[in-house]
Structure formats: C-alpha cells, structure tokens
C-alpha cells in the first residue's frame, strides 16, 4: 500500500460508513456534531501494523461525506451515495472505487440529477454489497422518503439496472442490514418503528427468482432478541451478530449481544462481561 497522507487517526464522528478487507478496516466520511464538522476522506487501519492512513477523496466525491454506503470486493472498496450538509444537504448518486493495493481512486459513475428508471437517483443511507462482480444498492432515503428499490451495477459493463422484486416485499422504512449466504441475501432491520416479535422471522432474497421469503427463526432456549429499532449488525462467515438498539414503546436501551446462525436460522444470546 502506498504511503497515506496523514498517519495519525480519525477524529470522533457519527454517520460514517465502515467495512473491512483482509487485514484492513476502512472508514469513510462522517460528521462531528459537537463542532459541526464534516469529514472528507478515507481512513484505513491495518490490524497487523496498528497504523492508520488517510487518503483524500477525489474532488467529485466532495458532495458526499454523510450517510454514504460502503462495501468491499476483493481489494477494492466501493462507496455509493451520501449527503453534503454544506451544500444544502444535497444527496448524490456517485459511485467510487478505491484500490487498496496502490491507493488510487476511480469514479465509476459520476453524480447525475438526470436518471432513468434503471438508474438510482441521488440517495443516502442505502445498503451496498458486492456479489459476483456486481454491486447492489438496497433501500435508503431519496430526499426524506424511504425507498424499497434494489439497483444493480455491473462492474463488467458499467451499467445500472433496476431489479424486479416479486411480491410480497419486506417493509422499507429504516436502516437495513444484511449479508449474502449461499446466493441469498439475508435482510435485517429496515424499520425505525419497534415491531412486536420483529426477530421471529428473517427476510431472504433469492437472486435466481427475484423473490423475497419470510423465514421463521428458532431458538433452543426459546429466547429471542427483544423488540427494538436502531440496532446494529455485523457479519462473519455464516453468522450474524446483533447488539444495541432501543424499544421506543418502553424506552428500553439494549447492550446485549445475539448470535444468529444463517445456516440453521437459530438465535443464541451471548454471555459477556464488561472490563474497564
């Protein structure tokens, strides 16, 4: 990897996006509310050397520092959409790539306010993921409206297409989490509203049929995550991990950790202790 610009570490921030590739953790954008500062640039942390490095983004990406989406495909990082508060909260639909090996940027799709039905409009808060040399953009906010679309960007032809979703579809009115497992997309979240028994089923999307299916989950202990919204997920191998969130009806804040087996659809609450 080439030498970065600023070998220190990123400032405290919110509304950034984060992913990983091999031994690297990648952080993009964000906002510091206490000083009203937007953060532009990509930070990469090497878990082997323990060193942060900063890479300045291209000029045409300067319109997006807040609520962008990010994913990794091999040693490439992809960044889509986002908001620039200092430009009247302008959203973008630009798509960028960053080559970790040589530290170079490429604008794959520049910002455009003119979009046909197969091209995503300027958006933010989407879920972006890589699958079979394609990028998928799911959900998000267009203006202040939640959208239920899935767009695919082909990295071979550099073209967008709108993916048909056969009914029924899961709700789209909040932040979405998910991962790919055995050619299916497993979707969590998607609601800012606390739903009763919201974790008793999981929605999966089959790319071969463009069909969503609600699948019933299980638990050997008959314990399931408490109803909540604004939670967070992380995924590794065939497991998902849930933590945090709030039950808006009872104002309960959660700090528990749950493990979800994508193979068996089973929830397990993990025991943990705090050390200071």
JSON list of C-alpha atoms in Angstrom, two decimals, residues 43-137:
[
{"chain": "A", "resi": 43, "resn": "UNK", "atom": "CA", "xyz": [-9.18, 6.15, 6.60]},
{"chain": "A", "resi": 44, "resn": "UNK", "atom": "CA", "xyz": [-7.61, 2.68, 6.52]},
{"chain": "A", "resi": 45, "resn": "UNK", "atom": "CA", "xyz": [-6.43, 0.88, 9.64]},
{"chain": "A", "resi": 46, "resn": "UNK", "atom": "CA", "xyz": [-4.04, -2.05, 9.28]},
{"chain": "A", "resi": 47, "resn": "UNK", "atom": "CA", "xyz": [-4.76, -4.56, 12.04]},
{"chain": "A", "resi": 48, "resn": "UNK", "atom": "CA", "xyz": [-1.27, -6.05, 11.60]},
{"chain": "A", "resi": 49, "resn": "UNK", "atom": "CA", "xyz": [0.83, -2.89, 11.91]},
{"chain": "A", "resi": 50, "resn": "UNK", "atom": "CA", "xyz": [-1.67, -0.92, 14.03]},
{"chain": "A", "resi": 51, "resn": "UNK", "atom": "CA", "xyz": [-1.28, 2.12, 11.76]},
{"chain": "A", "resi": 52, "resn": "UNK", "atom": "CA", "xyz": [-3.98, 4.47, 10.42]},
{"chain": "A", "resi": 53, "resn": "UNK", "atom": "CA", "xyz": [-3.55, 6.08, 7.00]},
{"chain": "A", "resi": 54, "resn": "UNK", "atom": "CA", "xyz": [-5.71, 8.72, 5.36]},
{"chain": "A", "resi": 55, "resn": "UNK", "atom": "CA", "xyz": [-6.49, 9.03, 1.64]},
{"chain": "A", "resi": 56, "resn": "UNK", "atom": "CA", "xyz": [-8.08, 12.16, 0.23]},
{"chain": "A", "resi": 57, "resn": "UNK", "atom": "CA", "xyz": [-11.17, 11.55, -1.89]},
{"chain": "A", "resi": 58, "resn": "UNK", "atom": "CA", "xyz": [-11.50, 12.80, -5.47]},
{"chain": "A", "resi": 59, "resn": "UNK", "atom": "CA", "xyz": [-12.97, 16.26, -5.93]},
{"chain": "A", "resi": 60, "resn": "UNK", "atom": "CA", "xyz": [-16.18, 14.91, -7.46]},
{"chain": "A", "resi": 61, "resn": "UNK", "atom": "CA", "xyz": [-16.88, 12.93, -4.28]},
{"chain": "A", "resi": 62, "resn": "UNK", "atom": "CA", "xyz": [-16.73, 16.01, -2.07]},
{"chain": "A", "resi": 63, "resn": "UNK", "atom": "CA", "xyz": [-20.52, 16.26, -2.18]},
{"chain": "A", "resi": 64, "resn": "UNK", "atom": "CA", "xyz": [-20.88, 13.14, -0.03]},
{"chain": "A", "resi": 65, "resn": "UNK", "atom": "CA", "xyz": [-19.48, 12.82, 3.46]},
{"chain": "A", "resi": 66, "resn": "UNK", "atom": "CA", "xyz": [-22.57, 11.83, 5.44]},
{"chain": "A", "resi": 67, "resn": "UNK", "atom": "CA", "xyz": [-24.65, 8.61, 5.32]},
{"chain": "A", "resi": 68, "resn": "UNK", "atom": "CA", "xyz": [-22.80, 7.11, 2.35]},
{"chain": "A", "resi": 69, "resn": "UNK", "atom": "CA", "xyz": [-22.77, 3.33, 1.89]},
{"chain": "A", "resi": 70, "resn": "UNK", "atom": "CA", "xyz": [-19.64, 1.20, 1.53]},
{"chain": "A", "resi": 71, "resn": "UNK", "atom": "CA", "xyz": [-18.58, -2.37, 0.80]},
{"chain": "A", "resi": 72, "resn": "UNK", "atom": "CA", "xyz": [-15.52, -4.35, -0.25]},
{"chain": "A", "resi": 73, "resn": "UNK", "atom": "CA", "xyz": [-14.96, -6.70, -3.17]},
{"chain": "A", "resi": 74, "resn": "UNK", "atom": "CA", "xyz": [-11.54, -8.29, -3.01]},
{"chain": "A", "resi": 75, "resn": "UNK", "atom": "CA", "xyz": [-9.03, -5.48, -2.51]},
{"chain": "A", "resi": 76, "resn": "UNK", "atom": "CA", "xyz": [-11.37, -2.83, -3.88]},
{"chain": "A", "resi": 77, "resn": "UNK", "atom": "CA", "xyz": [-13.57, -0.54, -1.80]},
{"chain": "A", "resi": 78, "resn": "UNK", "atom": "CA", "xyz": [-16.82, 0.80, -3.26]},
{"chain": "A", "resi": 79, "resn": "UNK", "atom": "CA", "xyz": [-18.69, 3.88, -1.99]},
{"chain": "A", "resi": 80, "resn": "UNK", "atom": "CA", "xyz": [-22.14, 4.98, -3.11]},
{"chain": "A", "resi": 81, "resn": "UNK", "atom": "CA", "xyz": [-24.35, 7.98, -2.42]},
{"chain": "A", "resi": 82, "resn": "UNK", "atom": "CA", "xyz": [-24.44, 10.20, 0.64]},
{"chain": "A", "resi": 83, "resn": "UNK", "atom": "CA", "xyz": [-25.18, 13.76, 1.71]},
{"chain": "A", "resi": 84, "resn": "UNK", "atom": "CA", "xyz": [-23.24, 17.00, 1.86]},
{"chain": "A", "resi": 85, "resn": "UNK", "atom": "CA", "xyz": [-24.67, 19.31, 4.53]},
{"chain": "A", "resi": 86, "resn": "UNK", "atom": "CA", "xyz": [-22.58, 22.30, 3.47]},
{"chain": "A", "resi": 87, "resn": "UNK", "atom": "CA", "xyz": [-24.21, 22.09, 0.03]},
{"chain": "A", "resi": 88, "resn": "UNK", "atom": "CA", "xyz": [-27.81, 22.46, 1.26]},
{"chain": "A", "resi": 89, "resn": "UNK", "atom": "CA", "xyz": [-27.97, 18.78, 2.28]},
{"chain": "A", "resi": 90, "resn": "UNK", "atom": "CA", "xyz": [-27.50, 17.75, -1.32]},
{"chain": "A", "resi": 91, "resn": "UNK", "atom": "CA", "xyz": [-27.66, 14.00, -1.95]},
{"chain": "A", "resi": 92, "resn": "UNK", "atom": "CA", "xyz": [-25.59, 12.23, -4.58]},
{"chain": "A", "resi": 93, "resn": "UNK", "atom": "CA", "xyz": [-25.68, 9.02, -6.61]},
{"chain": "A", "resi": 94, "resn": "UNK", "atom": "CA", "xyz": [-21.99, 8.90, -7.45]},
{"chain": "A", "resi": 95, "resn": "UNK", "atom": "CA", "xyz": [-20.19, 5.55, -7.24]},
{"chain": "A", "resi": 96, "resn": "UNK", "atom": "CA", "xyz": [-16.48, 5.45, -6.40]},
{"chain": "A", "resi": 97, "resn": "UNK", "atom": "CA", "xyz": [-13.90, 2.71, -6.12]},
{"chain": "A", "resi": 98, "resn": "UNK", "atom": "CA", "xyz": [-10.64, 2.68, -4.19]},
{"chain": "A", "resi": 99, "resn": "UNK", "atom": "CA", "xyz": [-7.81, 0.23, -4.89]},
{"chain": "A", "resi": 100, "resn": "UNK", "atom": "CA", "xyz": [-6.24, -0.67, -1.54]},
{"chain": "A", "resi": 101, "resn": "UNK", "atom": "CA", "xyz": [-3.17, -2.17, -3.19]},
{"chain": "A", "resi": 102, "resn": "UNK", "atom": "CA", "xyz": [-1.99, 1.03, -4.88]},
{"chain": "A", "resi": 103, "resn": "UNK", "atom": "CA", "xyz": [-4.04, 3.69, -3.08]},
{"chain": "A", "resi": 104, "resn": "UNK", "atom": "CA", "xyz": [-5.85, 5.02, -6.15]},
{"chain": "A", "resi": 105, "resn": "UNK", "atom": "CA", "xyz": [-9.40, 6.27, -6.70]},
{"chain": "A", "resi": 106, "resn": "UNK", "atom": "CA", "xyz": [-11.73, 5.85, -9.66]},
{"chain": "A", "resi": 107, "resn": "UNK", "atom": "CA", "xyz": [-15.10, 7.46, -10.31]},
{"chain": "A", "resi": 108, "resn": "UNK", "atom": "CA", "xyz": [-17.13, 4.57, -11.70]},
{"chain": "A", "resi": 109, "resn": "UNK", "atom": "CA", "xyz": [-20.36, 6.54, -12.01]},
{"chain": "A", "resi": 110, "resn": "UNK", "atom": "CA", "xyz": [-20.38, 10.34, -11.63]},
{"chain": "A", "resi": 111, "resn": "UNK", "atom": "CA", "xyz": [-23.16, 12.27, -9.94]},
{"chain": "A", "resi": 112, "resn": "UNK", "atom": "CA", "xyz": [-26.19, 12.83, -12.15]},
{"chain": "A", "resi": 113, "resn": "UNK", "atom": "CA", "xyz": [-29.52, 14.52, -11.48]},
{"chain": "A", "resi": 114, "resn": "UNK", "atom": "CA", "xyz": [-30.95, 13.03, -14.68]},
{"chain": "A", "resi": 115, "resn": "UNK", "atom": "CA", "xyz": [-31.88, 9.39, -14.07]},
{"chain": "A", "resi": 116, "resn": "UNK", "atom": "CA", "xyz": [-34.00, 6.88, -15.95]},
{"chain": "A", "resi": 117, "resn": "UNK", "atom": "CA", "xyz": [-35.88, 4.04, -14.24]},
{"chain": "A", "resi": 118, "resn": "UNK", "atom": "CA", "xyz": [-32.79, 1.83, -14.23]},
{"chain": "A", "resi": 119, "resn": "UNK", "atom": "CA", "xyz": [-30.51, 4.38, -12.57]},
{"chain": "A", "resi": 120, "resn": "UNK", "atom": "CA", "xyz": [-30.65, 5.17, -8.86]},
{"chain": "A", "resi": 121, "resn": "UNK", "atom": "CA", "xyz": [-31.45, 8.80, -8.05]},
{"chain": "A", "resi": 122, "resn": "UNK", "atom": "CA", "xyz": [-29.35, 10.79, -5.58]},
{"chain": "A", "resi": 123, "resn": "UNK", "atom": "CA", "xyz": [-29.78, 8.92, -2.30]},
{"chain": "A", "resi": 124, "resn": "UNK", "atom": "CA", "xyz": [-28.29, 8.23, 1.12]},
{"chain": "A", "resi": 125, "resn": "UNK", "atom": "CA", "xyz": [-28.49, 5.64, 3.87]},
{"chain": "A", "resi": 126, "resn": "UNK", "atom": "CA", "xyz": [-28.51, 2.67, 1.50]},
{"chain": "A", "resi": 127, "resn": "UNK", "atom": "CA", "xyz": [-27.11, -0.80, 1.95]},
{"chain": "A", "resi": 128, "resn": "UNK", "atom": "CA", "xyz": [-24.37, -1.55, -0.58]},
{"chain": "A", "resi": 129, "resn": "UNK", "atom": "CA", "xyz": [-22.92, -5.02, -1.17]},
{"chain": "A", "resi": 130, "resn": "UNK", "atom": "CA", "xyz": [-20.79, -6.91, -3.69]},
{"chain": "A", "resi": 131, "resn": "UNK", "atom": "CA", "xyz": [-21.85, -10.18, -5.34]},
{"chain": "A", "resi": 132, "resn": "UNK", "atom": "CA", "xyz": [-20.43, -11.93, -8.42]},
{"chain": "A", "resi": 133, "resn": "UNK", "atom": "CA", "xyz": [-18.79, -8.81, -9.91]},
{"chain": "A", "resi": 134, "resn": "UNK", "atom": "CA", "xyz": [-21.94, -6.78, -9.35]},
{"chain": "A", "resi": 135, "resn": "UNK", "atom": "CA", "xyz": [-22.81, -4.11, -6.79]},
{"chain": "A", "resi": 136, "resn": "UNK", "atom": "CA", "xyz": [-26.28, -3.92, -5.26]},
{"chain": "A", "resi": 137, "resn": "UNK", "atom": "CA", "xyz": [-27.88, -0.83, -3.71]}
]
